[in-house]
Amino acid sequence: MTDFWKVIGSSPVRDASEIDSALERISRQLSAMTPTALTRFVERLRESLYRIDRRDLAEVPVMLAGGLKFPQTSDHFLYARCACILAGKEVYGDVLSSGVGFDRFVAPFAQEAEGLLYLASEQYERATGSKMDVESDFSIESMSNLQGWAD
């Protein structure tokens, strides 16, 4: 089985071009995987997104130039979680354990990380000619990790 974090690797995630490079690198690795391995990758991605679906992270405000700040939308929060995963296993682990460092993934440029959601299913469809059907215990939607949103 392919190691999820080995495929993800790590990226500094400092700007949109670094995110694009990370997505291209991951896509190349996924293109060599079997349909079964691609399905497992998506299951692990969903689990990783679910685990950092927490109120404390969702409440980190988006900061714009000039000091303007506003709350994340549920989509913005999902894509920020994708950016966190692109940063790699160590950074993800730090955010998971302490929440520290998540603010950089809330930056508007990090929304480019949305592409991570589609890479494996696109490769699966290329390989099989059919859509990927993943049954998972882990929803990626914001506020689905009830433990992460408990008061």
Tab-separated table of C-alpha atoms in Angstrom:
chain	number	residue	atom	x	y	z
A	1	MET	CA	0.000	0.000	0.000
A	2	THR	CA	1.228	3.478	-0.848
A	3	ASP	CA	1.903	5.669	2.170
A	4	PHE	CA	-0.479	8.640	2.126
A	5	TRP	CA	2.031	11.055	3.646
A	6	LYS	CA	4.785	9.907	1.294
A	7	VAL	CA	2.544	10.812	-1.655
A	8	ILE	CA	1.607	14.147	-0.039
A	9	GLY	CA	5.225	14.984	0.767
A	10	SER	CA	5.556	18.497	2.118
A	11	SER	CA	5.317	21.980	0.733
A	12	PRO	CA	6.081	25.337	2.350
A	13	VAL	CA	2.581	26.551	1.250
A	14	ARG	CA	3.693	30.190	1.181
A	15	ASP	CA	1.958	31.163	-2.056
A	16	ALA	CA	-0.291	29.842	-4.814
A	17	SER	CA	2.638	28.717	-6.993
A	18	GLU	CA	3.922	26.426	-4.222
A	19	ILE	CA	0.457	24.932	-3.886
A	20	ASP	CA	0.245	24.410	-7.653
A	21	SER	CA	3.662	22.713	-7.651
A	22	ALA	CA	2.636	20.423	-4.788
A	23	LEU	CA	-0.593	19.481	-6.575
A	24	GLU	CA	1.288	18.714	-9.808
A	25	ARG	CA	3.798	16.525	-7.933
A	26	ILE	CA	1.027	14.636	-6.133
A	27	SER	CA	-0.922	14.189	-9.369
A	28	ARG	CA	2.137	12.615	-11.040
A	29	GLN	CA	2.480	10.155	-8.158
A	30	LEU	CA	-1.219	9.319	-8.198
A	31	SER	CA	-1.105	8.637	-11.942
A	32	ALA	CA	1.079	5.585	-11.266
A	33	MET	CA	-1.272	4.119	-8.647
A	34	THR	CA	-3.839	1.346	-9.059
A	35	PRO	CA	-7.560	2.130	-8.744
A	36	THR	CA	-7.576	0.383	-5.354
A	37	ALA	CA	-4.647	2.484	-4.129
A	38	LEU	CA	-6.350	5.658	-5.390
A	39	THR	CA	-9.480	4.756	-3.433
A	40	ARG	CA	-7.392	4.181	-0.289
A	41	PHE	CA	-5.689	7.546	-0.844
A	42	VAL	CA	-9.073	9.295	-0.939
A	43	GLU	CA	-10.212	7.472	2.190
A	44	ARG	CA	-7.091	8.629	4.030
A	45	LEU	CA	-7.490	12.175	2.703
A	46	ARG	CA	-11.076	12.278	3.946
A	47	GLU	CA	-10.012	11.005	7.363
A	48	SER	CA	-7.229	13.610	7.583
A	49	LEU	CA	-9.614	16.432	6.633
A	50	TYR	CA	-12.165	15.178	9.162
A	51	ARG	CA	-9.672	15.084	12.030
A	52	ILE	CA	-8.835	18.790	11.670
A	53	ASP	CA	-12.477	19.802	11.270
A	54	ARG	CA	-12.561	21.679	14.571
A	55	ARG	CA	-14.218	24.823	15.850
A	56	ASP	CA	-10.939	26.404	17.035
A	57	LEU	CA	-9.495	26.127	13.514
A	58	ALA	CA	-12.687	27.218	11.764
A	59	GLU	CA	-12.765	30.354	13.919
A	60	VAL	CA	-9.345	31.556	12.738
A	61	PRO	CA	-10.224	34.727	10.786
A	62	VAL	CA	-9.171	35.426	7.206
A	63	MET	CA	-6.799	38.403	7.234
A	64	LEU	CA	-6.603	40.651	4.188
A	65	ALA	CA	-4.204	43.446	3.343
A	66	GLY	CA	-4.883	46.564	5.357
A	67	GLY	CA	-5.883	44.573	8.428
A	68	LEU	CA	-9.354	43.674	7.178
A	69	LYS	CA	-10.518	40.376	8.624
A	70	PHE	CA	-13.601	38.237	8.208
A	71	PRO	CA	-14.763	34.748	9.209
A	72	GLN	CA	-14.064	31.694	7.080
A	73	THR	CA	-16.926	30.199	5.120
A	74	SER	CA	-17.370	26.427	5.278
A	75	ASP	CA	-15.768	26.085	1.814
A	76	HIS	CA	-12.896	28.370	2.793
A	77	PHE	CA	-12.311	26.233	5.884
A	78	LEU	CA	-12.332	23.023	3.819
A	79	TYR	CA	-9.736	24.420	1.405
A	80	ALA	CA	-7.624	25.736	4.316
A	81	ARG	CA	-7.616	22.193	5.719
A	82	CYS	CA	-6.452	20.939	2.296
A	83	ALA	CA	-3.592	23.472	2.392
A	84	CYS	CA	-2.655	22.244	5.858
A	85	ILE	CA	-2.395	18.691	4.530
A	86	LEU	CA	-0.234	19.875	1.605
A	87	ALA	CA	2.218	21.291	4.155
A	88	GLY	CA	3.007	17.698	5.144
A	89	LYS	CA	2.735	15.204	7.953
A	90	GLU	CA	4.775	17.138	10.522
A	91	VAL	CA	2.917	20.441	10.091
A	92	TYR	CA	-0.421	18.616	9.983
A	93	GLY	CA	0.479	16.794	13.201
A	94	ASP	CA	1.358	20.072	14.911
A	95	VAL	CA	-1.957	21.624	13.883
A	96	LEU	CA	-3.847	18.497	14.915
A	97	SER	CA	-2.265	18.404	18.361
A	98	SER	CA	-2.178	22.113	19.184
A	99	GLY	CA	-3.903	24.182	16.487
A	100	VAL	CA	-0.704	26.216	16.208
A	101	GLY	CA	0.187	27.391	12.711
A	102	PHE	CA	-3.210	26.949	11.069
A	103	ASP	CA	-3.590	30.703	10.504
A	104	ARG	CA	-1.250	30.623	7.477
A	105	PHE	CA	-3.590	28.212	5.669
A	106	VAL	CA	-6.493	30.629	6.019
A	107	ALA	CA	-4.751	33.126	3.704
A	108	PRO	CA	-6.715	33.704	0.481
A	109	PHE	CA	-3.976	32.202	-1.756
A	110	ALA	CA	-4.307	28.886	0.113
A	111	GLN	CA	-7.734	28.365	-1.444
A	112	GLU	CA	-5.825	26.934	-4.432
A	113	ALA	CA	-5.395	23.786	-2.329
A	114	GLU	CA	-8.995	22.841	-3.201
A	115	GLY	CA	-7.483	20.914	-6.109
A	116	LEU	CA	-6.268	18.243	-3.684
A	117	LEU	CA	-9.875	17.084	-3.349
A	118	TYR	CA	-10.070	16.030	-7.007
A	119	LEU	CA	-6.660	14.645	-7.956
A	120	ALA	CA	-7.191	10.982	-7.051
A	121	SER	CA	-10.722	10.767	-8.441
A	122	GLU	CA	-9.551	12.319	-11.737
A	123	GLN	CA	-6.750	9.739	-11.986
A	124	TYR	CA	-9.197	6.968	-11.092
A	125	GLU	CA	-11.571	8.058	-13.853
A	126	ARG	CA	-8.701	8.188	-16.370
A	127	ALA	CA	-7.614	4.670	-15.391
A	128	THR	CA	-11.033	3.002	-15.216
A	129	GLY	CA	-13.366	5.119	-17.322
A	130	SER	CA	-15.795	5.344	-14.420
A	131	LYS	CA	-16.333	7.619	-11.452
A	132	MET	CA	-14.784	6.741	-8.114
A	133	ASP	CA	-17.257	5.615	-5.479
A	134	VAL	CA	-15.847	6.011	-1.986
A	135	GLU	CA	-17.803	4.975	1.045
A	136	SER	CA	-16.212	6.585	4.041
A	137	ASP	CA	-16.964	7.057	7.703
A	138	PHE	CA	-15.385	10.495	7.420
A	139	SER	CA	-17.253	13.457	5.968
A	140	ILE	CA	-15.121	16.327	4.720
A	141	GLU	CA	-17.876	18.877	5.258
A	142	SER	CA	-17.243	21.517	7.888
A	143	MET	CA	-18.824	20.811	11.273
A	144	SER	CA	-19.163	17.064	10.636
A	145	ASN	CA	-16.561	16.097	13.250
A	146	LEU	CA	-18.901	16.420	16.220
A	147	GLN	CA	-16.085	15.901	18.705
A	148	GLY	CA	-14.129	18.777	17.130
A	149	TRP	CA	-17.136	21.086	17.461
A	150	ALA	CA	-18.255	20.112	20.957
A	151	ASP	CA	-18.335	22.956	23.453
